[in-house]
PDB file of C-alpha atoms and ligand atoms in Angstrom:
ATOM      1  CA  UNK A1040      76.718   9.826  42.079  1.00 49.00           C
ATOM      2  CA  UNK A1041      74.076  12.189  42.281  1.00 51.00           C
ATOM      3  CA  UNK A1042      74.639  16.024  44.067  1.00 69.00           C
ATOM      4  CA  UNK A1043      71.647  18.410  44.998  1.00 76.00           C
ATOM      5  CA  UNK A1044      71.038  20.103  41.519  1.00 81.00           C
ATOM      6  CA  UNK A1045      70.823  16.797  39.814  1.00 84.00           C
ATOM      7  CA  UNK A1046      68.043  15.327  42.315  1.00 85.00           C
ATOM      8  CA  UNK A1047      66.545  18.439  42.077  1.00 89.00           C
ATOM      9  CA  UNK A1048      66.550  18.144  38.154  1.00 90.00           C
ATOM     10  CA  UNK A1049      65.302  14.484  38.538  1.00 87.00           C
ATOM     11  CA  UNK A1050      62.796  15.430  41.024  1.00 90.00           C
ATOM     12  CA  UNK A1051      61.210  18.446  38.734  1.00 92.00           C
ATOM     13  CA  UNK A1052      61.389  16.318  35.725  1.00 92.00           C
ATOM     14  CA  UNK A1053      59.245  13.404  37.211  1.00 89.00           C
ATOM     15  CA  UNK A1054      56.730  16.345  38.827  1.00 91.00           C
ATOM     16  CA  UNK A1055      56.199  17.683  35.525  1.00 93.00           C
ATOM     17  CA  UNK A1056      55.255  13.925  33.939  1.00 93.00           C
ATOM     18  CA  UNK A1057      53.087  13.909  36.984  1.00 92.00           C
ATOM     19  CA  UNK A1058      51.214  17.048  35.886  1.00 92.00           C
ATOM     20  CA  UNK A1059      51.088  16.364  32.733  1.00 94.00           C
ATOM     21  CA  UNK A1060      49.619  13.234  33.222  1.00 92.00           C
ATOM     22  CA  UNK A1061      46.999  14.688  35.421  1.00 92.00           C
ATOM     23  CA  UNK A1062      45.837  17.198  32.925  1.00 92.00           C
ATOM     24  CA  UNK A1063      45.822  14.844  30.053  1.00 92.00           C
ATOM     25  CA  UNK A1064      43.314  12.642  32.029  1.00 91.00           C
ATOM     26  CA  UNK A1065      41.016  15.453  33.024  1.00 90.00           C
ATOM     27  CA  UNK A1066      37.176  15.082  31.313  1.00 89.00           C
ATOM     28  CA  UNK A1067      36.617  17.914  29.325  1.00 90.00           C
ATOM     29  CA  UNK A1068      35.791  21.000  31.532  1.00 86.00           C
ATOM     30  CA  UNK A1069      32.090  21.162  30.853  1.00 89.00           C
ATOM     31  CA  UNK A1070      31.803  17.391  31.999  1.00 90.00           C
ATOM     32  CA  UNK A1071      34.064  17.674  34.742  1.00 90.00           C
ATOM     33  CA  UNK A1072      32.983  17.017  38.685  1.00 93.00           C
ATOM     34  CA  UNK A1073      34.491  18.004  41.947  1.00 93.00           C
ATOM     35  CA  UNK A1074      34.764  13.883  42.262  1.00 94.00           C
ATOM     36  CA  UNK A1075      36.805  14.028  39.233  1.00 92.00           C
ATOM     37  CA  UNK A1076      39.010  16.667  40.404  1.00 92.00           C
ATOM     38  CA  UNK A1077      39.118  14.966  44.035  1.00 94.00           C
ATOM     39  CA  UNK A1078      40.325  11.608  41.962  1.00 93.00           C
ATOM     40  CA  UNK A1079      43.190  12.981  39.659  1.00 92.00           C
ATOM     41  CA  UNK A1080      44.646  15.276  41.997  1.00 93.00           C
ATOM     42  CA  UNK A1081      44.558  12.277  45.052  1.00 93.00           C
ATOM     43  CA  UNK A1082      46.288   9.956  42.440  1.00 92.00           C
ATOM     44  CA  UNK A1083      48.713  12.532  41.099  1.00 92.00           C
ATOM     45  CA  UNK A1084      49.840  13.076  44.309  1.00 93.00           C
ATOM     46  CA  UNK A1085      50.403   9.928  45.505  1.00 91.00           C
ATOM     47  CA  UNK A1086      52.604   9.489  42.338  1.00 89.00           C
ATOM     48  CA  UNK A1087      54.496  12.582  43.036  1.00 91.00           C
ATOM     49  CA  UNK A1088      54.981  11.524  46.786  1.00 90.00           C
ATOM     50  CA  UNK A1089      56.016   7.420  45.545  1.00 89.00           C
ATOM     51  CA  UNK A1090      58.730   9.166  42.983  1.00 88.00           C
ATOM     52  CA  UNK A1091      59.836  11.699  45.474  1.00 89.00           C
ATOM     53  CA  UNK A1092      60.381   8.678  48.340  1.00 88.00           C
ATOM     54  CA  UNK A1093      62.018   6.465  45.495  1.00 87.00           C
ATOM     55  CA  UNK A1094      64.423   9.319  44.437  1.00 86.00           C
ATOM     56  CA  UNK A1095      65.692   9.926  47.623  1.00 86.00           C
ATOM     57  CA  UNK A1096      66.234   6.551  48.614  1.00 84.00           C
ATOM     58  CA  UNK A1097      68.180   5.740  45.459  1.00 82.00           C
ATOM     59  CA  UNK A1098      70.429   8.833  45.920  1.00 82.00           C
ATOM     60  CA  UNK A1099      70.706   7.750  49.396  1.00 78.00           C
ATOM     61  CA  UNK A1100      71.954   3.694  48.138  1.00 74.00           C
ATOM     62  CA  UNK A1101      74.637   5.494  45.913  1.00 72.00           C
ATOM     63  CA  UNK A1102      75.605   6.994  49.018  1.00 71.00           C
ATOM     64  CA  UNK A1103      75.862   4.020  50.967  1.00 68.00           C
ATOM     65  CA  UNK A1104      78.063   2.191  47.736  1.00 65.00           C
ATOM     66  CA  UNK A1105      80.389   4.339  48.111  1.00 62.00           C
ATOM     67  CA  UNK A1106      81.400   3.310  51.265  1.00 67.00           C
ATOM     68  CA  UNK A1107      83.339   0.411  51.867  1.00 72.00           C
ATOM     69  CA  UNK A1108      81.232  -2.941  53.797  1.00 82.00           C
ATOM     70  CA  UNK A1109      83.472  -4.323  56.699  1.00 88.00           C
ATOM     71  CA  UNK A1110      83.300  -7.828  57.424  1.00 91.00           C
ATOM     72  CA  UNK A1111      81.792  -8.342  60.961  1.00 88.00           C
ATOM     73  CA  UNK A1112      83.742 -11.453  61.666  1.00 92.00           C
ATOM     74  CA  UNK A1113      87.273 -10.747  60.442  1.00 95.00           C
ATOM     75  CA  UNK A1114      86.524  -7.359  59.919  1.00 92.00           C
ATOM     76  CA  UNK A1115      88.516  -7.549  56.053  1.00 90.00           C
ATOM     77  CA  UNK A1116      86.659  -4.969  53.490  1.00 88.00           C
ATOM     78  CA  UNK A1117      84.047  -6.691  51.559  1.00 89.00           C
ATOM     79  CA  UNK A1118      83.497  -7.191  48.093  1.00 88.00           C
ATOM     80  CA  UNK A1119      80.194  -5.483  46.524  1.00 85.00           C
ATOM     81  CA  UNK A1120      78.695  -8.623  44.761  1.00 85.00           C
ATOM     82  CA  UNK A1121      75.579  -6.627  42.954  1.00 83.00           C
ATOM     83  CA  UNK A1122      72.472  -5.287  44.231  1.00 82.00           C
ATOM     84  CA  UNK A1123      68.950  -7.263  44.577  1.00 80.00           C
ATOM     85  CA  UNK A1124      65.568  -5.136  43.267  1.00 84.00           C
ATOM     86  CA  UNK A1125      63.453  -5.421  46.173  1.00 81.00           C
ATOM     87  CA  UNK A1126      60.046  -3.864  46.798  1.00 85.00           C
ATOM     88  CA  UNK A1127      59.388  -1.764  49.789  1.00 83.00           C
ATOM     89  CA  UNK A1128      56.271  -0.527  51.305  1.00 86.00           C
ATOM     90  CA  UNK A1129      56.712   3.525  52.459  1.00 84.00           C
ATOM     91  CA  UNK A1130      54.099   5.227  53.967  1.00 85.00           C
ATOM     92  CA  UNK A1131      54.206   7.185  50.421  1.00 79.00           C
ATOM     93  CA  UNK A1132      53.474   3.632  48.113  1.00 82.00           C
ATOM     94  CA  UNK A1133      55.870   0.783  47.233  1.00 85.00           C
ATOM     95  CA  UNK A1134      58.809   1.807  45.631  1.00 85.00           C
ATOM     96  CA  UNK A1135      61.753  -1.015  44.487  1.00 85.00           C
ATOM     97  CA  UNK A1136      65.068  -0.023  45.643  1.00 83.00           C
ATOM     98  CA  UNK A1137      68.309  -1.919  45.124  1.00 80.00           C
ATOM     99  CA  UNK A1138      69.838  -3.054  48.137  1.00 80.00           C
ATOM    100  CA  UNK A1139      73.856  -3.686  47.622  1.00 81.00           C
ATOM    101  CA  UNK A1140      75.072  -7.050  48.429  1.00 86.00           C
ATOM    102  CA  UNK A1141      78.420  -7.692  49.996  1.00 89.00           C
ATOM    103  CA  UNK A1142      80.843 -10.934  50.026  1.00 91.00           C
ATOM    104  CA  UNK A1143      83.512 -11.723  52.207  1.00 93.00           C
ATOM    105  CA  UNK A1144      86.208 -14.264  50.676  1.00 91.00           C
ATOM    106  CA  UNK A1145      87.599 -15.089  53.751  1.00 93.00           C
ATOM    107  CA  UNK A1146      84.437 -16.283  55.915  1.00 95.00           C
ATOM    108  CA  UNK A1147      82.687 -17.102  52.536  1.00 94.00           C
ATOM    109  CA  UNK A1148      79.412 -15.264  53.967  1.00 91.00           C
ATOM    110  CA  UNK A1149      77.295 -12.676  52.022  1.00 89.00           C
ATOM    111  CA  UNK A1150      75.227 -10.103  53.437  1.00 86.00           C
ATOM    112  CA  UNK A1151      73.039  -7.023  52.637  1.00 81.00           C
ATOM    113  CA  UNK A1152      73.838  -4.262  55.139  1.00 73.00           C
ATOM    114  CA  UNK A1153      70.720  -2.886  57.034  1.00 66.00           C
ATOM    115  CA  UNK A1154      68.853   0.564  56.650  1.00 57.00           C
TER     116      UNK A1154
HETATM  117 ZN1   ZN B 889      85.192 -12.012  56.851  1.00 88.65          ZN
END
């Protein structure tokens, strides 16, 4: 379970590979153009933005686990039978996210909860 200083940590850490990343691709400075500049800092940022979305939406699944899944037939607490990697398009980039799978041995169905 992740708190606040721990995403935060997470968050920072993944910034910094961001940056780092940038400057290690930058031309030398006497070579370098505005275009270049334009390019790195565009794709840096869309990384940042992707991890950012990705980080929150993970914290936000161990949330949701925590909770219990109610069965909406005999409403029994389901079991939580794994989690499935699926890719999701954000307005920030695709990220993969697990979404948590729950089983209900009485009515024998499965489901993955919305959101
Ligand atoms: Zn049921």
């Amino acid at each position: 379970m992740f708190d606040q200083k721990d995403l935060k940590a997470d968050l920072m850490a993944q910034v910094e590979a961001s940056i780092e990343q940038l400057l290690a691709a930058q031309p030398p400075s006497d070579k370098i153009t505005l275009n270049d500049m334009e390019r790195l800092v565009s794709k840096a940022g869309s990384e940042i933005e992707a991890q950012v979305m990705q980080s929150l939406v993970e914290r936000n699944e161990a949330a949701e686990r925590s909770e219990r899944a109610v069965c909406a037939e005999c409403q029994q607490p389901m079991r939580h039978k794994g989690s499935q990697r699926r890719k999701v398009v954000t307005k920030s980039g695709e990220i993969e996210v697990n979404r948590p799978y729950y089983y209900c041995e009485q009515c024998q169905v499965g489901v993955f909860p919305p959101g």
